[in-house]
Amino acid sequence: MDLAGSISVRSVVILLLILSCMVTPAAEANVTATVYPKLDIYLITDEAPAPDGRETEATLRLRSIMAKVPELRYQLHYVSWPKAMRQVEQRHDALIFQILRTPQREARYRWLVADQQVPINLVALNRNPKKNWPLSRLKQDKDLRIACPANTAQCEILLQQGFDENQIVQISPQQQQSLERVLLAERVDFIVVAPVDLQRNMQRLSVAASAYQISHKLTSTDDYLAGGLFLEPAVRQLFQQKFP
């Protein structure tokens, strides 16, 4: 091979090397890049920001979680609990925050990130003589009435603990009455609630802590950031990577 031919071959080789360096990163980027849907994250209305824009502790904890997945864009929505559950169960791009994880719900959701452990207690008015009865006696009292939000983990927990369906009063959102109002009206003997929610709601109703008693602890369970069964697989995998 003459000198010109040798230079020509070397030139082609060098050009190919340069092109490979330019093409390979782009090809790898195309292979690894994932397009995630913008997520709608649903919280209950009680977690809506204050009039001055100040966010609740729960919302701030959620934002802290989402800061660890900067790949995801999201928007927060504050709605009724039934609406939040409908959205997350039917869509691939919706999440729900502060949903209690229970055995009955285990297979119905994609459990992404544990938030915090939540105690669940019975609460009675101080003037109710049943407030100090042991659980075994309460379960045998056919006249006992305990209120819980309809179709929630709290109602499931009561059944798990051995209370009879006839003792449980499920309060639907359509009634526009909080558990605390039902208790204050003495329509029931107890309500089942997380103490942090109880205290916040009683303060809103201007009810002193001396008027009620947080009594029997039924259980303690984690609440979660979760998605439904149709949740986009790439979103679920991303959370698994970030929160192993």
mmCIF file of C-alpha atoms in Angstrom:
data_model
loop_
_atom_site.group_PDB
_atom_site.id
_atom_site.type_symbol
_atom_site.label_atom_id
_atom_site.label_comp_id
_atom_site.label_asym_id
_atom_site.label_seq_id
_atom_site.Cartn_x
_atom_site.Cartn_y
_atom_site.Cartn_z
ATOM 1 C CA MET A 1 0.000 0.000 0.000
ATOM 2 C CA ASP A 2 1.423 3.413 -0.957
ATOM 3 C CA LEU A 3 1.667 6.349 1.448
ATOM 4 C CA ALA A 4 -1.494 8.021 0.187
ATOM 5 C CA GLY A 5 -3.461 4.841 0.656
ATOM 6 C CA SER A 6 -2.117 4.389 4.186
ATOM 7 C CA ILE A 7 -3.083 7.972 5.097
ATOM 8 C CA SER A 8 -6.532 7.419 3.606
ATOM 9 C CA VAL A 9 -7.143 4.277 5.673
ATOM 10 C CA ARG A 10 -5.950 5.989 8.851
ATOM 11 C CA SER A 11 -8.267 8.909 8.130
ATOM 12 C CA VAL A 12 -11.265 6.613 7.747
ATOM 13 C CA VAL A 13 -10.445 4.806 10.996
ATOM 14 C CA ILE A 14 -10.093 8.073 12.894
ATOM 15 C CA LEU A 15 -13.364 9.357 11.437
ATOM 16 C CA LEU A 16 -15.174 6.188 12.490
ATOM 17 C CA LEU A 17 -13.801 6.495 16.021
ATOM 18 C CA ILE A 18 -14.975 10.091 16.227
ATOM 19 C CA LEU A 19 -18.435 9.162 14.991
ATOM 20 C CA SER A 20 -18.687 6.276 17.458
ATOM 21 C CA CYS A 21 -17.864 8.619 20.325
ATOM 22 C CA MET A 22 -20.598 10.968 19.159
ATOM 23 C CA VAL A 23 -23.272 8.337 18.491
ATOM 24 C CA THR A 24 -22.800 5.991 21.445
ATOM 25 C CA PRO A 25 -23.781 8.449 24.242
ATOM 26 C CA ALA A 26 -26.806 9.562 22.255
ATOM 27 C CA ALA A 27 -27.845 5.968 21.654
ATOM 28 C CA GLU A 28 -27.375 5.137 25.340
ATOM 29 C CA ALA A 29 -29.436 8.190 26.316
ATOM 30 C CA ASN A 30 -32.269 7.038 24.070
ATOM 31 C CA VAL A 31 -32.159 3.592 25.670
ATOM 32 C CA THR A 32 -32.086 4.771 29.295
ATOM 33 C CA ALA A 33 -34.333 7.850 29.142
ATOM 34 C CA THR A 34 -37.760 7.247 30.693
ATOM 35 C CA VAL A 35 -40.738 9.498 30.217
ATOM 36 C CA TYR A 36 -42.798 9.640 33.415
ATOM 37 C CA PRO A 37 -46.389 10.902 33.512
ATOM 38 C CA LYS A 38 -47.159 14.002 35.537
ATOM 39 C CA LEU A 39 -48.725 12.725 38.752
ATOM 40 C CA ASP A 40 -51.834 13.914 40.576
ATOM 41 C CA ILE A 41 -51.398 13.310 44.315
ATOM 42 C CA TYR A 42 -54.551 13.325 46.455
ATOM 43 C CA LEU A 43 -54.798 14.283 50.130
ATOM 44 C CA ILE A 44 -57.906 14.777 52.251
ATOM 45 C CA THR A 45 -59.460 18.231 52.454
ATOM 46 C CA ASP A 46 -58.271 18.691 56.045
ATOM 47 C CA GLU A 47 -54.692 18.893 54.783
ATOM 48 C CA ALA A 48 -55.401 21.908 52.540
ATOM 49 C CA PRO A 49 -53.110 24.917 53.144
ATOM 50 C CA ALA A 50 -54.173 27.629 55.563
ATOM 51 C CA PRO A 51 -55.512 30.921 54.132
ATOM 52 C CA ASP A 52 -52.007 32.393 54.468
ATOM 53 C CA GLY A 53 -50.605 29.570 52.330
ATOM 54 C CA ARG A 54 -48.987 27.727 55.223
ATOM 55 C CA GLU A 55 -48.978 23.981 54.551
ATOM 56 C CA THR A 56 -49.745 21.257 57.065
ATOM 57 C CA GLU A 57 -47.088 18.952 58.498
ATOM 58 C CA ALA A 58 -48.435 16.094 56.385
ATOM 59 C CA THR A 59 -48.092 18.084 53.166
ATOM 60 C CA LEU A 60 -44.557 19.106 54.105
ATOM 61 C CA ARG A 61 -43.639 15.463 54.757
ATOM 62 C CA LEU A 62 -45.053 14.564 51.348
ATOM 63 C CA ARG A 63 -43.007 17.264 49.648
ATOM 64 C CA SER A 64 -39.922 15.926 51.421
ATOM 65 C CA ILE A 65 -40.628 12.474 49.984
ATOM 66 C CA MET A 66 -41.179 13.816 46.484
ATOM 67 C CA ALA A 67 -37.957 15.847 46.655
ATOM 68 C CA LYS A 68 -36.125 12.521 46.604
ATOM 69 C CA VAL A 69 -37.642 11.676 43.218
ATOM 70 C CA PRO A 70 -36.823 14.826 41.199
ATOM 71 C CA GLU A 71 -37.574 12.922 37.998
ATOM 72 C CA LEU A 72 -41.286 13.187 38.759
ATOM 73 C CA ARG A 73 -43.556 16.182 38.212
ATOM 74 C CA TYR A 74 -46.674 16.338 40.358
ATOM 75 C CA GLN A 75 -49.651 18.406 41.484
ATOM 76 C CA LEU A 76 -51.396 18.209 44.852
ATOM 77 C CA HIS A 77 -55.187 17.984 45.201
ATOM 78 C CA TYR A 78 -57.161 18.271 48.454
ATOM 79 C CA VAL A 79 -60.427 16.342 48.133
ATOM 80 C CA SER A 80 -62.809 14.108 50.056
ATOM 81 C CA TRP A 81 -61.443 10.702 50.993
ATOM 82 C CA PRO A 82 -63.874 8.744 48.747
ATOM 83 C CA LYS A 83 -62.874 10.866 45.746
ATOM 84 C CA ALA A 84 -59.184 10.370 46.498
ATOM 85 C CA MET A 85 -59.627 6.612 46.620
ATOM 86 C CA ARG A 86 -61.630 6.555 43.382
ATOM 87 C CA GLN A 87 -58.960 8.499 41.555
ATOM 88 C CA VAL A 88 -56.067 6.356 42.682
ATOM 89 C CA GLU A 89 -57.886 3.079 42.053
ATOM 90 C CA GLN A 90 -58.843 3.957 38.468
ATOM 91 C CA ARG A 91 -55.764 5.744 37.099
ATOM 92 C CA HIS A 92 -52.152 5.026 36.177
ATOM 93 C CA ASP A 93 -50.936 8.533 37.070
ATOM 94 C CA ALA A 94 -52.488 9.161 40.503
ATOM 95 C CA LEU A 95 -51.191 8.681 44.048
ATOM 96 C CA ILE A 96 -52.811 8.971 47.454
ATOM 97 C CA PHE A 97 -51.100 10.114 50.640
ATOM 98 C CA GLN A 98 -51.663 9.026 54.220
ATOM 99 C CA ILE A 99 -53.543 5.831 53.453
ATOM 100 C CA LEU A 100 -53.346 3.262 56.231
ATOM 101 C CA ARG A 101 -51.921 -0.108 55.251
ATOM 102 C CA THR A 102 -54.117 -2.969 56.452
ATOM 103 C CA PRO A 103 -54.342 -6.673 55.536
ATOM 104 C CA GLN A 104 -57.626 -6.047 53.704
ATOM 105 C CA ARG A 105 -55.999 -3.388 51.531
ATOM 106 C CA GLU A 106 -52.696 -5.157 50.940
ATOM 107 C CA ALA A 107 -53.470 -6.451 47.437
ATOM 108 C CA ARG A 108 -55.447 -3.391 46.299
ATOM 109 C CA TYR A 109 -52.631 -0.827 46.224
ATOM 110 C CA ARG A 110 -48.994 -0.318 45.318
ATOM 111 C CA TRP A 111 -47.378 0.637 48.615
ATOM 112 C CA LEU A 112 -44.608 3.078 47.703
ATOM 113 C CA VAL A 113 -43.282 4.925 50.780
ATOM 114 C CA ALA A 114 -44.127 4.550 54.467
ATOM 115 C CA ASP A 115 -44.842 7.928 56.055
ATOM 116 C CA GLN A 116 -45.255 7.403 59.785
ATOM 117 C CA GLN A 117 -46.767 4.994 62.268
ATOM 118 C CA VAL A 118 -50.245 5.969 63.402
ATOM 119 C CA PRO A 119 -51.946 4.802 66.619
ATOM 120 C CA ILE A 120 -55.678 4.131 66.366
ATOM 121 C CA ASN A 121 -57.699 4.703 69.546
ATOM 122 C CA LEU A 122 -61.205 4.668 70.888
ATOM 123 C CA VAL A 123 -62.371 8.056 72.164
ATOM 124 C CA ALA A 124 -65.312 8.775 74.485
ATOM 125 C CA LEU A 125 -66.755 11.802 76.218
ATOM 126 C CA ASN A 126 -65.588 12.063 79.799
ATOM 127 C CA ARG A 127 -69.171 11.917 81.055
ATOM 128 C CA ASN A 128 -69.720 8.522 79.415
ATOM 129 C CA PRO A 129 -69.351 5.813 82.113
ATOM 130 C CA LYS A 130 -68.288 3.237 79.493
ATOM 131 C CA LYS A 131 -65.041 5.087 78.784
ATOM 132 C CA ASN A 132 -63.099 2.978 81.284
ATOM 133 C CA TRP A 133 -64.684 -0.384 80.551
ATOM 134 C CA PRO A 134 -62.191 -3.035 79.395
ATOM 135 C CA LEU A 135 -62.336 -4.008 75.725
ATOM 136 C CA SER A 136 -63.685 -7.448 76.577
ATOM 137 C CA ARG A 137 -66.735 -5.893 78.252
ATOM 138 C CA LEU A 138 -67.263 -3.378 75.438
ATOM 139 C CA LYS A 139 -67.345 -6.152 72.837
ATOM 140 C CA GLN A 140 -70.092 -7.931 74.783
ATOM 141 C CA ASP A 141 -72.262 -4.822 75.126
ATOM 142 C CA LYS A 142 -74.971 -5.162 72.467
ATOM 143 C CA ASP A 143 -76.066 -1.555 73.018
ATOM 144 C CA LEU A 144 -72.577 -0.184 72.374
ATOM 145 C CA ARG A 145 -72.204 2.153 69.397
ATOM 146 C CA ILE A 146 -68.838 3.099 67.874
ATOM 147 C CA ALA A 147 -68.575 5.485 64.925
ATOM 148 C CA CYS A 148 -65.999 5.291 62.142
ATOM 149 C CA PRO A 149 -65.745 6.931 58.699
ATOM 150 C CA ALA A 150 -67.536 4.730 56.162
ATOM 151 C CA ASN A 151 -65.406 2.294 54.162
ATOM 152 C CA THR A 152 -62.158 3.155 55.921
ATOM 153 C CA ALA A 153 -59.367 1.279 57.662
ATOM 154 C CA GLN A 154 -60.825 2.363 61.012
ATOM 155 C CA CYS A 155 -63.955 0.306 60.374
ATOM 156 C CA GLU A 156 -61.826 -2.641 59.279
ATOM 157 C CA ILE A 157 -59.784 -2.381 62.476
ATOM 158 C CA LEU A 158 -62.924 -2.541 64.634
ATOM 159 C CA LEU A 159 -63.957 -5.784 62.939
ATOM 160 C CA GLN A 160 -60.437 -7.168 63.317
ATOM 161 C CA GLN A 161 -60.568 -6.402 67.027
ATOM 162 C CA GLY A 162 -63.726 -8.466 67.411
ATOM 163 C CA PHE A 163 -66.464 -5.842 67.530
ATOM 164 C CA ASP A 164 -69.771 -6.810 65.979
ATOM 165 C CA GLU A 165 -71.064 -5.128 62.824
ATOM 166 C CA ASN A 166 -74.177 -4.071 64.746
ATOM 167 C CA GLN A 167 -71.992 -2.088 67.152
ATOM 168 C CA ILE A 168 -70.356 -0.116 64.351
ATOM 169 C CA VAL A 169 -71.901 3.078 62.981
ATOM 170 C CA GLN A 170 -70.358 4.056 59.651
ATOM 171 C CA ILE A 171 -70.534 7.802 59.025
ATOM 172 C CA SER A 172 -70.709 8.580 55.309
ATOM 173 C CA PRO A 173 -69.273 11.792 53.822
ATOM 174 C CA GLN A 174 -72.733 12.655 52.456
ATOM 175 C CA GLN A 175 -73.908 13.227 56.022
ATOM 176 C CA GLN A 176 -71.476 16.147 56.249
ATOM 177 C CA GLN A 177 -70.771 15.320 59.865
ATOM 178 C CA SER A 178 -67.387 14.648 61.354
ATOM 179 C CA LEU A 179 -66.880 11.851 63.837
ATOM 180 C CA GLU A 180 -66.229 14.414 66.528
ATOM 181 C CA ARG A 181 -69.628 16.073 65.997
ATOM 182 C CA VAL A 182 -71.347 12.694 66.188
ATOM 183 C CA LEU A 183 -69.578 12.008 69.487
ATOM 184 C CA LEU A 184 -70.392 15.440 70.931
ATOM 185 C CA ALA A 185 -74.054 14.936 70.021
ATOM 186 C CA GLU A 186 -73.905 11.668 72.042
ATOM 187 C CA ARG A 187 -75.190 9.638 69.115
ATOM 188 C CA VAL A 188 -72.469 7.073 69.849
ATOM 189 C CA ASP A 189 -70.439 5.935 72.844
ATOM 190 C CA PHE A 190 -67.072 6.009 71.103
ATOM 191 C CA ILE A 191 -65.403 7.058 67.907
ATOM 192 C CA VAL A 192 -62.318 5.373 66.467
ATOM 193 C CA VAL A 193 -59.663 7.813 65.308
ATOM 194 C CA ALA A 194 -55.983 8.715 65.224
ATOM 195 C CA PRO A 195 -55.302 11.016 68.211
ATOM 196 C CA VAL A 196 -53.531 13.624 66.063
ATOM 197 C CA ASP A 197 -56.620 13.979 63.852
ATOM 198 C CA LEU A 198 -58.919 14.047 66.870
ATOM 199 C CA GLN A 199 -57.035 16.842 68.606
ATOM 200 C CA ARG A 200 -56.897 18.966 65.466
ATOM 201 C CA ASN A 201 -60.620 18.579 64.825
ATOM 202 C CA MET A 202 -61.595 19.210 68.440
ATOM 203 C CA GLN A 203 -59.588 22.439 68.387
ATOM 204 C CA ARG A 204 -61.487 23.533 65.284
ATOM 205 C CA LEU A 205 -64.733 22.858 67.156
ATOM 206 C CA SER A 206 -63.444 24.799 70.197
ATOM 207 C CA VAL A 207 -63.805 21.731 72.423
ATOM 208 C CA ALA A 208 -61.505 21.546 75.442
ATOM 209 C CA ALA A 209 -59.377 18.450 75.919
ATOM 210 C CA SER A 210 -61.031 17.946 79.305
ATOM 211 C CA ALA A 211 -64.344 17.113 77.577
ATOM 212 C CA TYR A 212 -63.166 13.811 76.108
ATOM 213 C CA GLN A 213 -60.863 10.902 76.825
ATOM 214 C CA ILE A 214 -58.521 9.105 74.450
ATOM 215 C CA SER A 215 -58.897 5.599 75.773
ATOM 216 C CA HIS A 216 -58.224 2.129 74.413
ATOM 217 C CA LYS A 217 -55.457 1.829 71.816
ATOM 218 C CA LEU A 218 -56.710 -0.679 69.250
ATOM 219 C CA THR A 219 -53.621 -0.914 67.072
ATOM 220 C CA SER A 220 -50.823 1.022 65.455
ATOM 221 C CA THR A 221 -50.172 0.911 61.732
ATOM 222 C CA ASP A 222 -48.189 2.747 59.058
ATOM 223 C CA ASP A 223 -49.722 5.172 56.633
ATOM 224 C CA TYR A 224 -48.292 5.402 53.137
ATOM 225 C CA LEU A 225 -47.872 7.188 49.874
ATOM 226 C CA ALA A 226 -49.499 4.670 47.542
ATOM 227 C CA GLY A 227 -50.785 4.095 44.049
ATOM 228 C CA GLY A 228 -53.479 1.859 42.625
ATOM 229 C CA LEU A 229 -53.038 -1.411 40.784
ATOM 230 C CA PHE A 230 -52.943 0.453 37.453
ATOM 231 C CA LEU A 231 -50.054 2.676 38.534
ATOM 232 C CA GLU A 232 -47.499 3.251 35.767
ATOM 233 C CA PRO A 233 -44.846 0.504 36.233
ATOM 234 C CA ALA A 234 -41.975 2.927 35.575
ATOM 235 C CA VAL A 235 -43.192 5.160 38.426
ATOM 236 C CA ARG A 236 -43.393 2.205 40.785
ATOM 237 C CA GLN A 237 -39.901 1.039 39.799
ATOM 238 C CA LEU A 238 -38.498 4.516 40.369
ATOM 239 C CA PHE A 239 -39.887 4.605 43.921
ATOM 240 C CA GLN A 240 -38.460 1.137 44.541
ATOM 241 C CA GLN A 241 -35.034 2.410 43.509
ATOM 242 C CA LYS A 242 -35.226 5.544 45.635
ATOM 243 C CA PHE A 243 -36.823 3.900 48.677
ATOM 244 C CA PRO A 244 -35.481 0.314 48.785
#
